[in-house]
XYZ file of C-alpha atoms in Angstrom:
667
model
C 135.017 -41.097 8.178
C 136.685 -44.576 7.918
C 136.658 -47.572 10.170
C 139.492 -49.943 10.243
C 139.053 -53.372 12.045
C 141.877 -56.158 12.558
C 140.811 -59.155 14.735
C 139.057 -62.355 15.140
C 135.498 -63.048 14.290
C 134.119 -65.928 16.165
C 131.103 -67.803 15.089
C 129.276 -70.202 17.530
C 126.667 -72.673 16.310
C 124.925 -74.581 19.035
C 124.087 -77.903 18.069
C 120.689 -79.424 18.324
C 120.673 -81.249 21.734
C 118.398 -83.885 20.369
C 120.850 -84.587 17.620
C 122.009 -88.287 17.667
C 125.473 -87.235 16.415
C 126.003 -84.251 18.644
C 125.028 -84.724 22.068
C 126.976 -81.789 23.618
C 126.900 -78.161 22.951
C 129.761 -77.274 20.307
C 130.872 -74.487 18.646
C 132.705 -73.802 15.713
C 135.419 -71.175 15.636
C 136.170 -69.527 12.566
C 139.129 -67.000 12.878
C 139.566 -64.738 9.991
C 142.169 -62.185 10.010
C 141.514 -59.204 7.758
C 141.549 -55.510 7.221
C 138.371 -53.895 6.755
C 138.140 -50.323 5.325
C 134.476 -49.286 5.383
C 133.701 -45.634 4.160
C 130.664 -44.416 5.828
C 127.915 -42.596 4.357
C 128.459 -39.147 5.818
C 128.803 -36.844 3.095
C 131.684 -34.347 2.594
C 130.822 -30.655 3.430
C 132.475 -28.312 0.956
C 132.388 -24.591 2.340
C 133.486 -21.867 0.176
C 136.785 -20.063 0.965
C 137.167 -17.731 -1.857
C 134.915 -16.780 -4.906
C 135.407 -18.226 -8.268
C 134.976 -21.453 -10.263
C 132.978 -24.401 -8.761
C 135.132 -26.957 -10.186
C 138.422 -25.480 -8.787
C 139.558 -27.160 -5.429
C 141.024 -23.835 -4.388
C 137.404 -22.434 -3.828
C 136.474 -24.800 -1.224
C 137.510 -25.751 2.234
C 136.286 -29.486 2.941
C 135.113 -30.714 6.472
C 135.164 -34.483 6.682
C 137.426 -35.077 3.675
C 139.613 -37.818 5.263
C 141.586 -39.894 2.819
C 138.920 -39.871 0.135
C 139.584 -36.249 -1.160
C 142.557 -33.833 -1.077
C 142.448 -30.317 0.029
C 142.991 -27.665 -2.371
C 142.277 -30.141 -5.357
C 138.948 -31.861 -5.088
C 135.699 -29.928 -5.452
C 132.080 -30.805 -4.961
C 130.548 -34.015 -6.531
C 127.525 -36.089 -6.086
C 126.581 -36.740 -2.559
C 128.631 -33.831 -1.184
C 127.066 -30.887 0.755
C 127.867 -27.288 -0.117
C 127.875 -24.213 1.757
C 128.549 -20.872 0.178
C 129.526 -18.247 2.919
C 128.981 -14.665 3.326
C 130.158 -12.347 0.343
C 131.493 -14.999 -1.724
C 130.154 -15.849 -5.321
C 130.691 -19.181 -6.742
C 130.026 -19.700 -10.606
C 128.946 -22.634 -12.454
C 130.993 -21.563 -15.479
C 130.500 -24.457 -18.124
C 129.465 -28.028 -18.097
C 127.577 -30.072 -15.514
C 128.213 -29.920 -11.600
C 126.714 -31.945 -8.913
C 126.332 -32.200 -5.271
C 123.538 -33.220 -2.635
C 122.458 -30.338 -0.271
C 123.019 -26.883 -0.672
C 123.057 -24.282 1.963
C 122.917 -20.550 1.150
C 122.256 -18.994 4.761
C 122.662 -20.177 8.206
C 123.412 -18.997 11.615
C 124.930 -22.164 12.870
C 128.756 -22.001 13.021
C 130.931 -22.739 11.268
C 128.623 -22.816 8.393
C 127.522 -19.419 8.452
C 126.811 -18.005 4.830
C 124.891 -15.730 2.862
C 126.996 -16.279 -0.370
C 126.083 -16.385 -4.062
C 125.953 -19.168 -6.740
C 125.981 -17.873 -10.339
C 125.257 -19.623 -13.508
C 126.828 -19.247 -17.112
C 124.700 -19.691 -20.018
C 125.882 -23.351 -20.757
C 126.108 -24.478 -17.261
C 124.040 -26.867 -15.314
C 124.157 -27.809 -11.439
C 122.210 -30.767 -10.053
C 121.650 -31.067 -6.417
C 120.104 -34.515 -5.345
C 119.121 -32.996 -2.101
C 117.779 -29.736 -0.903
C 118.577 -25.891 -1.550
C 118.003 -23.908 1.618
C 118.029 -20.158 1.512
C 118.734 -18.134 4.742
C 116.089 -17.726 7.300
C 118.068 -15.099 9.266
C 119.623 -11.738 8.214
C 122.582 -14.194 6.869
C 120.984 -15.239 3.609
C 122.246 -16.212 0.169
C 121.221 -15.960 -3.587
C 120.810 -17.774 -6.616
C 121.618 -16.041 -9.623
C 120.630 -17.323 -13.185
C 120.483 -13.967 -14.880
C 122.805 -15.384 -17.732
C 121.037 -18.835 -17.954
C 121.971 -22.038 -17.120
C 120.085 -25.215 -15.510
C 119.438 -25.836 -11.659
C 117.789 -29.000 -10.392
C 117.137 -30.068 -6.919
C 114.491 -31.966 -5.053
C 113.134 -29.072 -2.948
C 113.922 -25.613 -1.660
C 113.136 -23.440 1.613
C 113.658 -20.524 3.426
C 112.080 -17.169 4.198
C 115.212 -15.079 3.244
C 117.464 -14.425 0.442
C 117.075 -13.758 -3.208
C 116.386 -15.662 -6.673
C 117.213 -14.003 -10.115
C 115.480 -16.127 -12.490
C 117.356 -14.329 -15.488
C 117.136 -16.740 -18.576
C 117.670 -20.017 -16.586
C 115.655 -23.189 -15.971
C 114.918 -24.521 -12.468
C 113.830 -28.192 -12.239
C 112.168 -29.709 -9.001
C 112.280 -33.355 -8.385
C 111.058 -33.727 -4.784
C 107.822 -33.136 -2.844
C 107.470 -29.824 -0.983
C 105.270 -26.871 -0.493
C 106.333 -23.301 -1.235
C 106.335 -20.873 1.857
C 104.401 -17.526 1.428
C 107.726 -15.820 0.378
C 108.608 -13.686 -2.994
C 111.954 -15.345 -3.255
C 110.456 -17.964 -5.554
C 107.271 -16.774 -7.226
C 108.632 -15.968 -10.445
C 110.899 -18.183 -13.085
C 112.126 -18.107 -16.583
C 111.796 -21.958 -17.425
C 110.390 -24.138 -14.829
C 110.264 -28.046 -14.928
C 108.462 -30.409 -12.496
C 109.939 -33.769 -12.405
C 108.918 -35.810 -9.560
C 106.978 -35.483 -6.315
C 104.279 -32.809 -5.758
C 105.377 -29.191 -5.749
C 102.590 -26.762 -4.265
C 102.526 -23.247 -4.759
C 101.804 -20.749 -1.641
C 101.215 -17.457 -3.838
C 100.856 -16.331 -7.260
C 103.481 -17.534 -9.727
C 104.944 -16.391 -12.857
C 106.801 -18.481 -15.708
C 108.157 -16.143 -17.974
C 108.851 -18.786 -20.658
C 108.068 -22.519 -20.608
C 106.516 -24.713 -18.032
C 107.288 -28.491 -18.355
C 105.587 -31.121 -16.355
C 107.681 -34.451 -16.886
C 106.542 -36.314 -13.907
C 104.974 -35.676 -10.572
C 102.327 -33.032 -9.840
C 102.209 -29.375 -9.778
C 99.601 -27.955 -7.491
C 98.584 -24.267 -7.897
C 96.816 -24.579 -4.426
C 94.161 -22.117 -5.595
C 96.708 -19.397 -6.494
C 97.104 -17.764 -9.906
C 99.803 -19.255 -12.346
C 100.892 -17.210 -15.280
C 102.685 -18.699 -18.174
C 104.119 -16.562 -21.064
C 105.614 -19.424 -23.025
C 104.853 -22.882 -23.995
C 102.846 -25.394 -21.619
C 104.602 -28.579 -22.130
C 103.014 -31.839 -20.210
C 104.897 -35.077 -21.304
C 103.768 -37.123 -18.257
C 103.053 -35.083 -15.049
C 99.771 -33.805 -13.671
C 98.365 -30.415 -12.864
C 96.002 -29.620 -10.136
C 94.544 -26.336 -8.893
C 93.159 -27.005 -5.625
C 89.903 -28.362 -4.222
C 88.034 -24.990 -4.191
C 88.656 -24.483 -7.951
C 89.382 -20.944 -7.342
C 92.803 -20.713 -9.118
C 93.209 -19.680 -12.707
C 95.857 -20.107 -15.344
C 96.791 -17.185 -17.269
C 98.346 -17.125 -20.736
C 99.608 -13.852 -21.581
C 102.429 -11.784 -22.976
C 103.236 -11.169 -26.726
C 105.080 -14.478 -27.504
C 103.465 -17.413 -29.483
C 102.780 -20.052 -27.105
C 102.044 -23.790 -27.551
C 100.077 -26.100 -25.282
C 101.119 -29.756 -25.504
C 99.745 -32.578 -23.005
C 99.895 -36.194 -24.033
C 96.439 -36.805 -22.633
C 94.899 -33.134 -23.245
C 94.964 -30.601 -20.592
C 92.114 -29.994 -17.842
C 91.985 -26.578 -16.072
C 89.191 -24.828 -14.049
C 89.761 -21.097 -14.922
C 91.949 -19.801 -17.986
C 92.543 -16.341 -18.705
C 93.716 -15.539 -22.194
C 95.336 -11.921 -22.301
C 97.840 -11.854 -25.259
C 99.072 -8.514 -26.613
C 100.298 -10.161 -29.847
C 100.622 -13.613 -31.502
C 98.423 -16.545 -30.392
C 98.221 -19.524 -28.099
C 98.228 -22.787 -30.260
C 96.751 -26.178 -28.920
C 98.825 -29.369 -29.935
C 96.251 -31.244 -27.710
C 92.765 -31.058 -26.376
C 91.885 -28.370 -23.527
C 89.057 -28.992 -21.071
C 87.792 -26.074 -18.771
C 85.561 -26.683 -15.921
C 85.186 -23.262 -14.848
C 85.361 -19.947 -16.891
C 87.244 -19.008 -20.103
C 87.936 -15.301 -19.939
C 88.995 -14.001 -23.186
C 90.392 -10.627 -22.850
C 92.813 -10.353 -25.668
C 94.356 -12.813 -28.053
C 93.440 -15.743 -30.283
C 93.619 -19.445 -29.729
C 94.431 -21.639 -32.602
C 92.731 -24.830 -31.748
C 94.832 -26.549 -34.426
C 92.587 -29.511 -35.160
C 92.036 -30.431 -31.551
C 88.941 -29.408 -29.307
C 88.651 -26.787 -26.770
C 85.925 -27.866 -24.451
C 84.101 -25.181 -21.985
C 82.460 -27.435 -19.169
C 82.665 -30.905 -18.403
C 79.176 -32.085 -18.372
C 75.490 -30.834 -17.776
C 76.137 -30.303 -13.962
C 79.258 -28.370 -14.771
C 78.837 -26.509 -18.011
C 81.377 -23.953 -17.388
C 81.291 -20.419 -18.662
C 82.810 -17.880 -21.019
C 83.527 -14.250 -20.461
C 84.136 -12.471 -23.615
C 85.988 -9.310 -24.427
C 87.961 -9.892 -27.659
C 89.905 -12.743 -29.525
C 89.285 -15.387 -31.769
C 89.110 -19.364 -31.394
C 89.875 -20.887 -34.787
C 91.221 -23.931 -36.499
C 89.313 -26.457 -34.553
C 86.416 -27.369 -32.453
C 84.797 -25.295 -29.735
C 82.705 -27.511 -27.624
C 80.149 -25.884 -25.079
C 78.114 -27.730 -22.436
C 74.656 -26.554 -21.283
C 72.291 -27.501 -18.432
C 68.567 -27.422 -19.050
C 67.199 -23.784 -19.206
C 67.909 -20.502 -21.058
C 70.710 -19.555 -23.051
C 71.747 -15.925 -23.897
C 74.678 -13.459 -23.921
C 78.037 -14.891 -23.497
C 76.565 -18.471 -22.573
C 75.234 -18.612 -26.242
C 78.657 -17.116 -27.913
C 80.944 -19.114 -29.945
C 83.574 -16.783 -30.802
C 84.971 -18.469 -33.738
C 86.543 -17.422 -37.177
C 90.016 -17.296 -38.773
C 93.364 -15.920 -37.280
C 92.475 -12.564 -39.086
C 88.729 -12.323 -39.087
C 86.308 -12.648 -36.217
C 83.133 -14.544 -37.166
C 81.094 -15.677 -34.238
C 77.793 -17.407 -34.008
C 75.352 -16.311 -31.212
C 72.446 -18.600 -30.170
C 69.830 -17.244 -27.738
C 66.873 -19.490 -26.399
C 63.165 -18.173 -27.215
C 62.123 -21.363 -25.250
C 63.952 -23.113 -22.727
C 66.059 -26.157 -23.490
C 64.347 -29.170 -21.633
C 67.421 -31.469 -21.359
C 71.036 -30.380 -21.189
C 74.053 -31.753 -23.521
C 76.497 -30.184 -25.725
C 76.882 -27.965 -28.864
C 79.971 -27.679 -30.800
C 80.976 -25.101 -33.468
C 83.662 -25.069 -36.255
C 84.448 -22.252 -38.812
C 85.712 -23.032 -42.545
C 87.022 -20.172 -44.596
C 86.631 -20.014 -48.425
C 87.122 -17.225 -50.948
C 84.490 -17.893 -53.599
C 80.765 -18.042 -53.791
C 78.094 -20.327 -55.426
C 74.992 -19.523 -57.498
C 71.936 -21.278 -56.023
C 68.180 -20.738 -56.047
C 66.646 -21.005 -52.379
C 62.964 -20.167 -51.727
C 62.948 -18.195 -48.519
C 59.220 -17.394 -47.761
C 58.575 -16.253 -51.460
C 62.060 -14.358 -51.716
C 64.875 -16.184 -53.836
C 68.291 -16.638 -52.356
C 70.439 -16.363 -55.606
C 73.898 -16.864 -54.303
C 75.705 -18.233 -51.092
C 79.341 -17.449 -49.859
C 81.316 -20.815 -49.636
C 82.535 -19.979 -46.201
C 80.437 -21.491 -43.530
C 80.083 -22.125 -39.762
C 78.846 -25.501 -38.658
C 77.114 -26.470 -35.362
C 76.747 -29.882 -34.051
C 74.404 -31.243 -31.170
C 75.406 -34.190 -28.787
C 75.261 -35.554 -25.284
C 71.475 -35.830 -25.162
C 70.730 -31.875 -25.703
C 66.846 -31.731 -26.166
C 63.918 -29.053 -26.550
C 63.917 -25.450 -26.888
C 63.781 -22.822 -29.754
C 66.551 -20.609 -30.817
C 67.411 -17.171 -32.521
C 70.508 -17.600 -34.432
C 73.002 -14.855 -35.542
C 75.751 -15.628 -37.991
C 78.496 -13.105 -38.635
C 80.660 -13.678 -41.871
C 83.396 -10.941 -42.334
C 85.310 -9.742 -45.141
C 82.821 -10.900 -47.950
C 84.441 -8.362 -50.351
C 80.948 -7.458 -51.357
C 78.855 -4.246 -52.157
C 75.372 -3.456 -52.365
C 72.571 -3.126 -49.647
C 72.367 -5.030 -46.161
C 68.650 -5.977 -46.585
C 69.788 -8.427 -49.525
C 71.724 -10.525 -46.776
C 70.279 -13.625 -45.449
C 71.542 -16.657 -43.760
C 70.943 -20.421 -45.034
C 71.520 -23.685 -43.561
C 72.632 -26.994 -45.495
C 71.352 -25.539 -48.788
C 68.020 -24.355 -47.417
C 66.569 -22.188 -44.739
C 64.977 -22.986 -41.146
C 62.970 -20.650 -38.870
C 62.109 -17.459 -39.953
C 64.429 -14.500 -41.494
C 65.320 -11.515 -39.390
C 66.987 -8.317 -40.689
C 70.414 -8.554 -41.192
C 72.610 -5.862 -39.473
C 76.151 -4.524 -40.090
C 77.475 -3.926 -43.651
C 77.225 -5.989 -46.789
C 81.135 -6.842 -46.342
C 80.663 -7.768 -42.718
C 77.122 -8.746 -42.113
C 75.477 -10.492 -39.232
C 72.525 -12.605 -40.742
C 69.682 -13.804 -38.497
C 67.243 -16.404 -38.280
C 64.440 -16.596 -35.266
C 62.325 -19.498 -34.061
C 64.810 -22.175 -34.945
C 63.909 -25.566 -33.447
C 66.765 -27.278 -31.758
C 66.585 -30.163 -34.400
C 67.213 -27.484 -37.092
C 70.192 -25.732 -35.402
C 72.789 -28.369 -36.227
C 74.319 -28.031 -39.932
C 76.331 -25.448 -41.931
C 75.353 -21.818 -41.965
C 76.087 -19.852 -45.011
C 75.676 -16.160 -45.880
C 73.455 -15.521 -49.204
C 72.293 -12.695 -51.085
C 68.924 -12.241 -52.827
C 70.328 -9.920 -55.420
C 73.574 -11.302 -56.855
C 73.677 -8.313 -59.327
C 73.679 -5.290 -56.949
C 74.855 -7.350 -53.831
C 77.096 -10.064 -55.439
C 79.243 -11.146 -52.756
C 82.752 -11.638 -53.677
C 84.681 -11.912 -56.796
C 83.668 -15.476 -57.964
C 86.271 -17.697 -59.896
C 84.800 -20.376 -61.938
C 88.321 -21.705 -63.220
C 91.900 -21.277 -63.670
C 93.750 -23.366 -66.114
C 97.293 -23.564 -67.883
C 97.831 -25.371 -71.163
C 100.999 -25.826 -73.447
C 100.593 -24.289 -76.954
C 102.822 -25.807 -79.504
C 105.225 -26.953 -76.827
C 106.542 -23.692 -76.810
C 104.016 -21.485 -74.786
C 101.815 -21.747 -71.858
C 98.290 -20.384 -72.173
C 97.015 -19.330 -68.871
C 92.977 -18.739 -68.841
C 90.667 -17.879 -65.918
C 86.676 -17.252 -65.864
C 84.786 -15.099 -63.184
C 81.147 -15.370 -62.491
C 81.073 -11.881 -60.714
C 83.663 -9.145 -59.483
C 83.203 -6.446 -57.074
C 85.470 -3.448 -56.620
C 88.213 -5.299 -58.847
C 90.930 -3.234 -60.099
C 93.431 -5.904 -61.704
C 94.578 -9.531 -61.806
C 98.180 -10.616 -61.394
C 99.739 -13.796 -62.877
C 102.747 -15.049 -60.931
C 105.142 -17.819 -61.615
C 107.453 -20.090 -59.457
C 109.633 -23.006 -59.883
C 109.035 -24.458 -56.536
C 105.373 -23.651 -55.688
C 106.611 -21.277 -52.706
C 108.426 -18.218 -54.119
C 106.580 -16.614 -56.850
C 107.501 -13.596 -59.125
C 105.061 -11.595 -61.277
C 104.904 -12.136 -65.024
C 101.893 -10.149 -66.064
C 98.863 -7.892 -64.887
C 95.537 -7.833 -66.296
C 93.014 -5.078 -66.010
C 89.922 -6.247 -64.083
C 86.169 -5.620 -64.781
C 85.388 -3.330 -61.606
C 81.980 -4.244 -60.831
C 80.478 -7.041 -62.691
C 77.791 -9.621 -62.405
C 78.422 -11.546 -65.660
C 80.645 -14.170 -66.777
C 84.087 -12.671 -67.836
C 87.070 -14.786 -69.305
C 90.762 -13.717 -69.211
C 93.974 -15.115 -70.887
C 97.512 -14.462 -70.626
C 100.339 -16.357 -72.661
C 103.597 -16.986 -71.029
C 106.058 -16.828 -74.149
C 109.148 -17.959 -72.274
C 107.941 -20.717 -70.038
C 110.426 -22.379 -67.482
C 111.897 -25.710 -68.391
C 110.596 -28.545 -66.339
C 107.503 -28.214 -63.854
C 106.543 -24.775 -63.052
C 103.819 -23.201 -60.979
C 101.415 -20.457 -61.765
C 99.341 -18.458 -59.159
C 96.432 -16.022 -59.688
C 96.208 -12.877 -57.516
C 93.413 -10.395 -57.374
C 93.784 -6.789 -56.207
C 90.860 -4.349 -55.409
C 90.773 -0.436 -56.007
C 91.642 -0.277 -52.194
C 94.631 -2.322 -52.463
C 93.196 -5.524 -50.683
C 94.564 -8.602 -52.408
C 93.181 -12.104 -52.809
C 95.122 -15.163 -54.014
C 93.331 -17.914 -55.674
C 94.418 -21.292 -56.630
C 97.886 -22.641 -58.032
C 98.175 -24.623 -61.080
C 101.164 -26.664 -62.357
C 102.338 -27.480 -65.932
C 105.372 -29.629 -67.212
C 107.317 -27.845 -69.894
C 109.971 -30.241 -71.777
C 111.855 -27.270 -73.499
C 115.225 -28.844 -74.524
C 114.409 -32.189 -76.093
C 116.488 -32.468 -79.295
C 115.110 -36.101 -79.945
C 111.482 -37.183 -80.203
C 111.173 -38.890 -76.823
C 109.910 -37.346 -73.517
C 112.070 -37.586 -70.459
C 110.514 -37.579 -67.112
C 111.448 -37.979 -63.542
C 108.950 -38.790 -60.932
C 107.685 -38.088 -58.208
C 109.252 -34.559 -58.260
C 110.248 -33.790 -55.458
C 111.758 -37.227 -54.865
C 111.551 -38.351 -51.447
C 113.798 -41.437 -51.383
C 113.485 -43.628 -54.601
C 113.116 -41.652 -57.983
C 112.117 -43.185 -61.303
C 113.463 -42.211 -64.746
C 111.188 -42.534 -67.735
C 111.824 -42.126 -71.342
C 108.683 -42.541 -73.680
C 106.816 -41.300 -76.634
C 109.870 -41.701 -79.032
C 108.287 -40.999 -82.547
C 111.237 -42.446 -84.551
C 112.114 -45.415 -82.346
C 115.483 -44.151 -81.426
C 117.390 -47.106 -79.858
C 121.058 -45.724 -79.827
C 122.968 -46.230 -76.698
C 121.962 -43.317 -74.520
C 123.852 -42.289 -71.078
C 121.791 -41.008 -68.259
C 123.626 -38.787 -65.658
C 122.529 -36.828 -62.657
C 124.360 -33.727 -61.710
C 123.956 -31.728 -58.466
C 123.857 -27.817 -58.025
C 127.668 -27.607 -57.893
C 127.992 -29.471 -61.183
C 129.242 -32.493 -59.685
C 128.434 -35.997 -61.200
C 126.626 -37.960 -58.719
C 125.144 -40.800 -60.806
C 125.765 -42.309 -64.440
C 124.233 -45.317 -66.199
C 123.722 -46.575 -69.614
C 120.042 -48.101 -69.462
C 118.853 -50.950 -71.711
C 116.298 -49.292 -74.590
C 113.055 -50.996 -75.466
C 112.549 -51.670 -79.258
C 110.642 -48.406 -79.328
C 113.310 -46.502 -77.620
C 111.757 -46.309 -74.272
C 113.227 -47.233 -70.946
C 112.263 -46.935 -67.156
C 114.441 -47.415 -64.147
C 114.917 -46.277 -60.485
C 117.725 -44.543 -58.747
C 118.626 -43.843 -55.063
C 116.626 -46.820 -53.706
C 118.976 -46.343 -50.701
C 117.752 -43.010 -50.150
C 121.567 -41.713 -50.087
C 121.231 -38.515 -51.990
C 121.583 -35.534 -50.184
C 118.390 -33.108 -50.456
C 118.858 -30.531 -53.096
C 118.253 -29.610 -56.733
C 119.653 -31.854 -59.517
C 119.638 -32.106 -63.422
C 118.905 -35.518 -64.824
C 120.482 -35.735 -68.113
C 120.072 -38.292 -71.016
C 122.434 -37.964 -74.041
C 123.382 -40.051 -77.097
C 124.817 -38.950 -80.550
C 121.494 -37.736 -81.903
C 119.322 -36.985 -78.775
C 119.670 -34.701 -75.660
C 117.113 -34.508 -72.728
C 117.324 -33.021 -69.320
C 114.830 -32.565 -66.365
C 115.263 -30.701 -63.153
C 114.307 -32.378 -59.968
C 114.286 -31.782 -56.192
C 115.381 -34.478 -53.884
C 114.058 -34.029 -50.295
């Protein structure tokens, strides 16, 4: 709507009656002749007349268009309202579309509608106002089956349908969902302003993003099957704390929260893959582990908040690994799941179970971590007259904090996949290179034992717990690798030597070689010693080593096919030097500046030498004739501006009598 005014504006200024200069009322008449054209704030209402493309004017009938738009040409924009009528489908085909309010259902003439808005995969619709579904039999639908992104402040209505498909819905306003199944399931959901409150159980089939504002579960279950990403929003679960967040499905999931994330109840129920924490997670209520693992990923998972809110664990299966599990305890007894730390590695469950034999007098916290290892170490630890001769290098560590005090404990430590044979009665558990409490008979198998100590004082609970054997001959624990080395022989061969302290069920060793330390090829196999408790030395000669830096890896295979990979060693083989010097490029790989160094010239060669760098396609990318010192050496830097593209290069130095080359990787 436009307002046109033509006329006179008369401004009257009454003088101060007490003024010495103006004794009488006066007025100043200011006459302005002008044309005022004011576009009022009323938005245009675009009502669909035919199905088709949102961005075509022929799709819409415009109410209130006036002089500001053209019928059959213009389409909705920011600030305009939209009604999609009965039986009509409007599609956001590509790019970004904008409007204010959207109405997908109404009984109010002339805007009756129960049409559909559809999204294509690369499309986006931003509504600065509200989306209203129908509240009568005349309702509408929002269809994101093909994808796309839809943003609005709020949406409401009791009728209609929403197809979440593979699209993203973003809310920017404050509102409460009605108890209606139209909006209880999403693909990607983003909260970006205001407070969005749930009214029923909600499922996010992929990613939940909290960018700003608040997402309130209102004591209803929230299931997330993709990533949880909180970059600046907040999440609440309702005053009663009866809600639960469920991480399930078979996808890999990541939880990220700039300040960590706090929950009340969490259920882990994953059929495959695992949940990875990029930040800390705190639970005031119960962690229910039905299935699946959590990679704590260097962060802390905390069950409980303090001694008055210690939280709980309900365990069926799963592993917490890669970080710290912290549990809070009130004064009193501990047993069952309350004392369970379900830790380990991705592929192996290695829990610690603590049970009080006398109660805690003061509450506090106990944290647990697990560190994996493959080898074992010979020791001599006196355990009540019995000598523990060897301990496995893997360990589970407990740490006490927050004022916890009093009590004595039974401690059960399970360490699996020890690759050991023998008898279970030889297995014991040690702590920090000694023993505490009293030994109790281990259970399980020698390969997967649960070793036990009883009557352990709280002060002795903290530390590193390792599995040991009292008979390293008959129950030796795993193949123990003492050393693995690589040495050049006459600058033509590489000698690979390794020494084992003991072997169990060992079929053979494999030597593998690599040019990059990532992809390996087999070059030799050596028969193992089966079962051995004595030191054994092995050697393999590589008669055709790779020029430049190469990597060697030792792998061991049991008779049952189980494999174990040991350390990697590297060696630099200068094969193609026709002169007496040694050419080196370092660091290798280069990240930014590389240094080229020529040293060790036995005959003091000092002829002019050209240094070139060639890429993988044979193109010359660098050339220089450096100044040589009196002993023939030189050193200089290249790519100081970090301009070389990442890839493999050959650095070559040549003169009339010399030839040197070195392969390098630029990152």
